[in-house]
Short mmCIF file of C-alpha atoms in Angstrom, two decimals:
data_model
loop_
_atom_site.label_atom_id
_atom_site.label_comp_id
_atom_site.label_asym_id
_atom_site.label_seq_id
_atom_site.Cartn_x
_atom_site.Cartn_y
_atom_site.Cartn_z
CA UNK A 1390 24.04 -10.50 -7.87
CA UNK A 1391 22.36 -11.46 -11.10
CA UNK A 1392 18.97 -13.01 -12.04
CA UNK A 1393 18.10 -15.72 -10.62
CA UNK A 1394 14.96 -17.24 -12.26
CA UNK A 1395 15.47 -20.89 -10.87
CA UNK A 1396 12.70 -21.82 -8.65
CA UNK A 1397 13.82 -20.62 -5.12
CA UNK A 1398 13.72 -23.89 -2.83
CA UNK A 1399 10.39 -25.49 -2.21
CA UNK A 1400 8.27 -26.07 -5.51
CA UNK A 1401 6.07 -23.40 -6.68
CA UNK A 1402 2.78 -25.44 -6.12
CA UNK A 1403 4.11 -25.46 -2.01
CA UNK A 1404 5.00 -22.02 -2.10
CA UNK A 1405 2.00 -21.46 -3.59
CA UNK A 1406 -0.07 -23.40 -1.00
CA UNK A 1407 1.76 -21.81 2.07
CA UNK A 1408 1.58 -18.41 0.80
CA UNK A 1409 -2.19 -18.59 0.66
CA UNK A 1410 -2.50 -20.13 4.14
CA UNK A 1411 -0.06 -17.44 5.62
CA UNK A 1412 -1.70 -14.76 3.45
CA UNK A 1413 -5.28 -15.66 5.40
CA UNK A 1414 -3.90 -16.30 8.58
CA UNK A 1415 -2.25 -12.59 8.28
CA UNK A 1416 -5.34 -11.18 7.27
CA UNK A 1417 -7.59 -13.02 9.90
CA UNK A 1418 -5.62 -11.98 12.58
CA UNK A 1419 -4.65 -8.48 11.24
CA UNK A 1420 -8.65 -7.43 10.97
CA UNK A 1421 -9.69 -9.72 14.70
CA UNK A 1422 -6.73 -6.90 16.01
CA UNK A 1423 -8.15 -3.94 14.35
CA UNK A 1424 -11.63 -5.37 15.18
CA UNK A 1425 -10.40 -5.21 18.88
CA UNK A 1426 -8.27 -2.15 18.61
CA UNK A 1427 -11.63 -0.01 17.13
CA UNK A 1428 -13.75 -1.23 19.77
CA UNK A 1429 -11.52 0.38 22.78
CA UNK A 1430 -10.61 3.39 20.28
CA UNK A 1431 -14.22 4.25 19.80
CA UNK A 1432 -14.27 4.38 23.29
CA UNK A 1433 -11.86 6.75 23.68
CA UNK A 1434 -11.50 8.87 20.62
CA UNK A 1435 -14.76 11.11 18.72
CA UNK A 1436 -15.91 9.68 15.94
CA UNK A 1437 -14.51 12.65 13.97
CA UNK A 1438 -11.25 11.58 14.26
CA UNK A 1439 -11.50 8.59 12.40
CA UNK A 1440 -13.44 10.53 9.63
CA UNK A 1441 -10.53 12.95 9.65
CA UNK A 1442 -8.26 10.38 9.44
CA UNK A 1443 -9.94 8.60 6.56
CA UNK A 1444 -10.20 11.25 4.36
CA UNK A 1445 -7.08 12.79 4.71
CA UNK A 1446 -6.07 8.66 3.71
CA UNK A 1447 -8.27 8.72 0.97
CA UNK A 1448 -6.49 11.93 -0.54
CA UNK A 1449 -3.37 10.21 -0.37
CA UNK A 1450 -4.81 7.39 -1.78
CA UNK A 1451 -6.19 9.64 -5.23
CA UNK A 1452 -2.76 10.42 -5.79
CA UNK A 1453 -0.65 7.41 -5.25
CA UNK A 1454 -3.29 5.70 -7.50
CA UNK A 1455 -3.02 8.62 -10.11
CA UNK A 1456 0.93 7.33 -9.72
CA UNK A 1457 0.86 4.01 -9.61
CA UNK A 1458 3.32 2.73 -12.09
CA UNK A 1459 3.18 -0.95 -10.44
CA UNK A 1460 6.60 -0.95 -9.10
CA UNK A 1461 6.11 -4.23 -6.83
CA UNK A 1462 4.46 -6.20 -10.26
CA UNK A 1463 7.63 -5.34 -12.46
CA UNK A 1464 9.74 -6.69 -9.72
CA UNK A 1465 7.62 -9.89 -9.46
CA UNK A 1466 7.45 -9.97 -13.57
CA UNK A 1467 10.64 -8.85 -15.25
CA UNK A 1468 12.97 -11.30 -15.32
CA UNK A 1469 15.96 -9.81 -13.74
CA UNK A 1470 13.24 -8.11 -11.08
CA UNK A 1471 15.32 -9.84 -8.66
CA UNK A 1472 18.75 -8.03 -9.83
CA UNK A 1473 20.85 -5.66 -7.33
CA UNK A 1474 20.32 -3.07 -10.17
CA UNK A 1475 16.78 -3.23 -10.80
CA UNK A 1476 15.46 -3.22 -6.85
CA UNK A 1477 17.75 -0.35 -6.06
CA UNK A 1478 16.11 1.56 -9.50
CA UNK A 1479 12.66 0.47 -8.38
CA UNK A 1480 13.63 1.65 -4.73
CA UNK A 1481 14.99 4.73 -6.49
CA UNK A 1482 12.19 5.40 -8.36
CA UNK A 1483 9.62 4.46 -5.61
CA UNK A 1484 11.26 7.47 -3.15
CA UNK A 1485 10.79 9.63 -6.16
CA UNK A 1486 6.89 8.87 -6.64
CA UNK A 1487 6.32 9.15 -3.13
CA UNK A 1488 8.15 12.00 -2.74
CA UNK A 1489 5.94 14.11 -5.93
CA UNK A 1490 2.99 12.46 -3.74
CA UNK A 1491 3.70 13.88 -0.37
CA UNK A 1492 4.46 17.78 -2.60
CA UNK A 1493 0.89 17.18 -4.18
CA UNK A 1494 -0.53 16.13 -0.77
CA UNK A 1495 0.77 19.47 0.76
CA UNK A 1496 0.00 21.95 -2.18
CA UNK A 1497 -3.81 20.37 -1.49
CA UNK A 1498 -3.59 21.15 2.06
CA UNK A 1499 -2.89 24.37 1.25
CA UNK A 1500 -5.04 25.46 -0.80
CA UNK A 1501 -8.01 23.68 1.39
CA UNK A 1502 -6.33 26.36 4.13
CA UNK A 1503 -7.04 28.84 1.71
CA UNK A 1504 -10.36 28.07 0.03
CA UNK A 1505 -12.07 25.62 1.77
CA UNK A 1506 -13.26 28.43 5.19
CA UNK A 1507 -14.75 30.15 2.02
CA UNK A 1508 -16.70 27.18 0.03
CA UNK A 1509 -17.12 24.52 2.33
CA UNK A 1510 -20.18 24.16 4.73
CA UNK A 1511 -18.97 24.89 7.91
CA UNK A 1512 -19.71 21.56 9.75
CA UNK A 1513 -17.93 19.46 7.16
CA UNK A 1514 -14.52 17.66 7.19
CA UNK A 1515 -13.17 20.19 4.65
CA UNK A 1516 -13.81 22.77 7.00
CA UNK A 1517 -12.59 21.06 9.89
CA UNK A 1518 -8.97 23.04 11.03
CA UNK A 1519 -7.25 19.81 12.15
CA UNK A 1520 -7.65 18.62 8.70
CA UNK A 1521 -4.68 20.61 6.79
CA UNK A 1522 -1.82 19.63 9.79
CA UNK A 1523 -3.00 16.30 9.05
CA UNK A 1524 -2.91 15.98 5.70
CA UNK A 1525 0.73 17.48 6.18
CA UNK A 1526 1.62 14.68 8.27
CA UNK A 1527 0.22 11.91 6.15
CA UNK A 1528 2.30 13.66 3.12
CA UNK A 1529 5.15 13.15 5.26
CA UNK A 1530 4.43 9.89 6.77
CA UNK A 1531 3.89 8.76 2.31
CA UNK A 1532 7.30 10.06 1.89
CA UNK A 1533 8.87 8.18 4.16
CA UNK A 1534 7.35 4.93 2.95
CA UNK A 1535 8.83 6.05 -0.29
CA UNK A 1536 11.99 4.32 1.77
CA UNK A 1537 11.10 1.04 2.39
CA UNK A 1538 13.44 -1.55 1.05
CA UNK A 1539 12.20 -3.45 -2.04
CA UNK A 1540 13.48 -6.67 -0.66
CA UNK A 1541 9.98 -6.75 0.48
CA UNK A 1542 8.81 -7.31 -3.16
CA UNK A 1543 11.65 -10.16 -3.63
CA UNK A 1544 10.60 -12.07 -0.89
CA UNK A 1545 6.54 -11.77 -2.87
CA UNK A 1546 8.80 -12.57 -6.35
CA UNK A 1547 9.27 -15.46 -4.69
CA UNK A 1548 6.35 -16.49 -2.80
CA UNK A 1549 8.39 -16.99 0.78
CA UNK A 1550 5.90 -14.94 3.25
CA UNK A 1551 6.64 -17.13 6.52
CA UNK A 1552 9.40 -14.24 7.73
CA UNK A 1553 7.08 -11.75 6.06
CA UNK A 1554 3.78 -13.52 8.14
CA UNK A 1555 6.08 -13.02 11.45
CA UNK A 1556 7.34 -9.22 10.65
CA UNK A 1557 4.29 -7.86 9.69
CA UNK A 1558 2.56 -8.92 12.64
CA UNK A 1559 4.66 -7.58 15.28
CA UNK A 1560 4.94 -4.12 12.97
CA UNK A 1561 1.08 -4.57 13.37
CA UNK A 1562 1.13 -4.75 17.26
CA UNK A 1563 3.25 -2.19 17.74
CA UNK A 1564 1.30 0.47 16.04
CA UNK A 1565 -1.65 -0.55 17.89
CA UNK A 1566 0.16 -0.48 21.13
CA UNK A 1567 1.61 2.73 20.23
CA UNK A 1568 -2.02 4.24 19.30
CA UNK A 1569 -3.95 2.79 21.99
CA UNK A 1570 -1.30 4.09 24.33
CA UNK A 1571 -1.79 7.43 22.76
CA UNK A 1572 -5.76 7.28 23.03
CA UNK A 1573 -5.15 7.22 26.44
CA UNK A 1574 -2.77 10.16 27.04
CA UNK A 1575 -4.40 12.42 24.59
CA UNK A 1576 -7.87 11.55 23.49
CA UNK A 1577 -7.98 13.59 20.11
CA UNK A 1578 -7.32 12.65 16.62
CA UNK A 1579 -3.56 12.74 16.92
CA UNK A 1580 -3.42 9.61 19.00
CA UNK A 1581 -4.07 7.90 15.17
CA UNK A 1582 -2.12 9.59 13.76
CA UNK A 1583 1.02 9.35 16.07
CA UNK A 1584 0.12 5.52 15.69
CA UNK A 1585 0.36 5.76 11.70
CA UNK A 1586 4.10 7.60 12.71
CA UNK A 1587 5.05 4.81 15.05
CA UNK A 1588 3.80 1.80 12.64
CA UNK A 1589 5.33 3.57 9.38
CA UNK A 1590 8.44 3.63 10.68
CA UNK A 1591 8.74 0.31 11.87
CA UNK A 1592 8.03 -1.02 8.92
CA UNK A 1593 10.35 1.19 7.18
CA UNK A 1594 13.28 -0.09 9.74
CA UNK A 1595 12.35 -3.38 9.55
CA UNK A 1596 12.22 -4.10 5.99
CA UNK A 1597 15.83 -2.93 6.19
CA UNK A 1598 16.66 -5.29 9.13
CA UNK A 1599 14.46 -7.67 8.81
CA UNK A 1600 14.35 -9.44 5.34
CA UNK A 1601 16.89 -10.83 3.37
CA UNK A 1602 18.21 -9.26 0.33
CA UNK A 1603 20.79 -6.80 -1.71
CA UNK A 1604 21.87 -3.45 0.50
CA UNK A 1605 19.84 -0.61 -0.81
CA UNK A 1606 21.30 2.14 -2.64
CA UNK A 1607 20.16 4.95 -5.24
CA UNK A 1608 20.60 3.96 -8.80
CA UNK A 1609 18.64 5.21 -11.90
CA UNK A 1610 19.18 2.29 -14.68
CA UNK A 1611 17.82 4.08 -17.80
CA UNK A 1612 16.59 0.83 -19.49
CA UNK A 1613 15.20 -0.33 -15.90
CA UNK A 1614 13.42 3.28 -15.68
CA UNK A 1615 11.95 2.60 -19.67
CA UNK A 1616 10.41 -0.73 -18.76
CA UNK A 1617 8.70 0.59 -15.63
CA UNK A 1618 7.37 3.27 -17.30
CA UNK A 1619 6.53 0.99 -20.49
CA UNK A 1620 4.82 -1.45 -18.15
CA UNK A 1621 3.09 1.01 -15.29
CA UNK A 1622 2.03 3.73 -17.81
CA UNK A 1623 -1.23 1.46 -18.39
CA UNK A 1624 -1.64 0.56 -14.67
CA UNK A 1625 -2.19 4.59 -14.44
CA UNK A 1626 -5.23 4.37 -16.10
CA UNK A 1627 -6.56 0.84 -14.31
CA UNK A 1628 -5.86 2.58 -11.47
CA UNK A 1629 -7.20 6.10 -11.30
CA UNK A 1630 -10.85 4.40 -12.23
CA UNK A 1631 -10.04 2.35 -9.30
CA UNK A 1632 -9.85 4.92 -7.04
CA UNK A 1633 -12.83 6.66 -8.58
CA UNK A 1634 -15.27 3.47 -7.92
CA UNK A 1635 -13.69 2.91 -4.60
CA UNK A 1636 -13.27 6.18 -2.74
CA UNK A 1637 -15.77 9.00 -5.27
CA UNK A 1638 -18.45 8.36 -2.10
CA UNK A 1639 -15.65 10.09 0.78
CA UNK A 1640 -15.13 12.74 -1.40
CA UNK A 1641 -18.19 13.25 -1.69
CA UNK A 1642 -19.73 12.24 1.83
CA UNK A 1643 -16.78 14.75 3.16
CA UNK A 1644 -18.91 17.63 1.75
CA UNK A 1645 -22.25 16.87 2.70
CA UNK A 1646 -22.11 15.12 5.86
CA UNK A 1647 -21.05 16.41 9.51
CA UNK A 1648 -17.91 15.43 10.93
CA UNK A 1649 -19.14 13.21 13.07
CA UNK A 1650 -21.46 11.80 10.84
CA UNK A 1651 -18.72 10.78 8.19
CA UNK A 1652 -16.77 9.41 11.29
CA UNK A 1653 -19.22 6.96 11.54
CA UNK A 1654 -19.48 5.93 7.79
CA UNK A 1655 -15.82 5.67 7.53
CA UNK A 1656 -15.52 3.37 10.50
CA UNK A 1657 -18.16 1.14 8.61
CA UNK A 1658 -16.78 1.40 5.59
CA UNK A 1659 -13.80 -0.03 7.06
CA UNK A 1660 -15.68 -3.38 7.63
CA UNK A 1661 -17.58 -3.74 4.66
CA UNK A 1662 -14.38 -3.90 2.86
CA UNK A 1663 -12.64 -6.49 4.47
CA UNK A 1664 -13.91 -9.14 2.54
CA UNK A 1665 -12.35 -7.69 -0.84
CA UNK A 1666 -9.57 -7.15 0.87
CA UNK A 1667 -9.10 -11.29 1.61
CA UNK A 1668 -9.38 -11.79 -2.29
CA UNK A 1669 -7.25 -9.19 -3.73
CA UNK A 1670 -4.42 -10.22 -1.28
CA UNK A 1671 -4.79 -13.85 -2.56
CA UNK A 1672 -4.92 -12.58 -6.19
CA UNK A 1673 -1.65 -9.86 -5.18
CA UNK A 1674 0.34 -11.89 -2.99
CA UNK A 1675 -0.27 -16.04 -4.10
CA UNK A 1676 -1.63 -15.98 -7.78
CA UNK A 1677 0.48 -12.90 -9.65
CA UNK A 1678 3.82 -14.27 -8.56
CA UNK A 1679 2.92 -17.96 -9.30
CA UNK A 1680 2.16 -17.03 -12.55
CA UNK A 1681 4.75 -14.84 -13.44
CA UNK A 1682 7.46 -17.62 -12.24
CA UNK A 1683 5.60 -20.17 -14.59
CA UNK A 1684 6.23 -17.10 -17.36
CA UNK A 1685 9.89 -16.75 -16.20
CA UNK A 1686 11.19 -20.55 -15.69
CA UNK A 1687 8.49 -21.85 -18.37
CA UNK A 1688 7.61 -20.12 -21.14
CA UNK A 1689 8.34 -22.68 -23.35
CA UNK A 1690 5.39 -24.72 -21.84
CA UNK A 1691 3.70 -21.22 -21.42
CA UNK A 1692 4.17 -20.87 -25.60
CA UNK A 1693 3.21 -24.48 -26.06
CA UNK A 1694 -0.45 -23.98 -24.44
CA UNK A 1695 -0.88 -20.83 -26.25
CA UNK A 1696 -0.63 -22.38 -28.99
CA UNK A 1697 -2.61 -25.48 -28.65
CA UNK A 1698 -5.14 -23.09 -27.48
CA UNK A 1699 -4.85 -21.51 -31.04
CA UNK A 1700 -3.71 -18.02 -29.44
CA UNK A 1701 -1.65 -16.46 -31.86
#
């Protein structure tokens, strides 16, 4: 298959248009479930295990952002980001990121086995024993999503979320079945995270299945490799100070408060951020592809503002 950088179907200001409404509706419903879901959880689970949970999330989180080469944005960018070759070398590449991710995650569990019975107060989430297995099972769980296909990122290339809108909604209700269903039978912190297993691997299966696009393979494209790295070596830096504003306070918090107490912050935390959340999926999902097609299929007209603007 080669580029294709012709506008795929509908024009872009529809696609556009849709993929906002569809990106809203997804996020409205997606946070009324988890709203719903929470409420009967905190019913049945400590408030611990959501702090658990959290944090071992947020470490994760420290190192895919200390990773992030921007993978999805160089397939929505480049202009043969929609190429057989350069989604199975983004694929290729993604399984090895994740994969240095999950070794990082589980050298850091092990040393917090190690150190943390010695340094950390004793009614902390460092300190907690059911933190290191599941920090071991989140490493695993990032691995895996190392696997997803990339033709996840084509269908975002080209702003066609309707089949995304449908998918990612029923991937969504499973994993809540799946961990409510577990609340039930075992009441601890491992009903999340069996949830997490359940919902990670759905998604993984069904953005196989589910979405149209090239067969995934392994392939390492040298010049494909260069321009990732070119392009995501200064997303590295965007995004490590990212992480620092957004999650400094858990590692933090983590220390000083008591389990239970950092359960509770982390299940507000949860809903304080849902706003952002609406704005940087618009900005991710509608306005970054819409303006890399104008880049792609325009830049004539692109060049021509620039330089009535007087950019040089």
């Amino acid at each position: 298959m080669t580029s294709d950088t012709a506008s795929p179907g509908p024009s872009l200001k529809k696609r556009s248009t849709e993929g906002a409404i569809l990106t809203l509706m997804q996020i409205g419903i997606g946070y009324t479930l988890r709203l719903a879901t929470n409420l009967i959880l905190t019913r049945l689970l400590a408030p611990e295990a959501f702090g658990l949970v959290v944090f071992a999330m947020t470490a994760i989180t420290a190192f895919m952002l200390l990773s992030d080469i921007g993978i999805s944005r160089s397939i929505v960018r480049e202009k043969d980001g929609d190429s057989i070759a350069f989604l199975q070398t983004a694929l290729t590449v993604k399984i090895i990121r994740t994969g240095r991710v999950a070794v990082c995650t589980l050298v850091v569990a092990l040393l917090a086995a190690l150190r943390a019975p010695r340094f950390a107060p004793p009614y902390s989430v460092y300190a907690d024993p059911a933190l290191i297995p599941i920090l071991a099972v989140s490493a695993l769980l990032t691995f895996a999503s190392g696997f997803d296909s990339t033709a996840v990122d084509l269908l975002q290339r080209r702003i066609t979320y309707r089949r995304a809108f449908i998918v990612q909604l029923m991937v969504q209700v499973v994993q809540i079945s799946a961990t409510v269903m577990a609340a039930y039978a075992l009441g601890s912190v491992w009903a999340l995270m069996l949830g997490m297993s359940v919902g990670s691997f759905a998604s993984l299966a069904a953005s196989h299945l589910a979405y149209p696009g090239p067969r995934m393979a392994f392939r390492l494209d040298s010049d494909i490799v260069h321009r990732l790295w070119v392009f995501g070596r200064w997303i590295i830096v965007s995004s490590s100070l990212f992480f620092l504003q957004r999650n400094l306070d858990k590692l933090v918090l983590g220390a000083l408060l008591s389990t239970v107490a950092f359960g509770h912050y982390a299940i507000a935390i949860l809903w304080i951020e849902a706003g952002r959340a609406v704005l940087q999926a618009l900005i991710q999902r509608v306005a970054y592809p819409a303006m890399s097609e104008v880049a792609i299929t325009r830049r004539t007209d692109v060049m021509c503002c620039a330089t009535d603007s007087g950019v040089d």
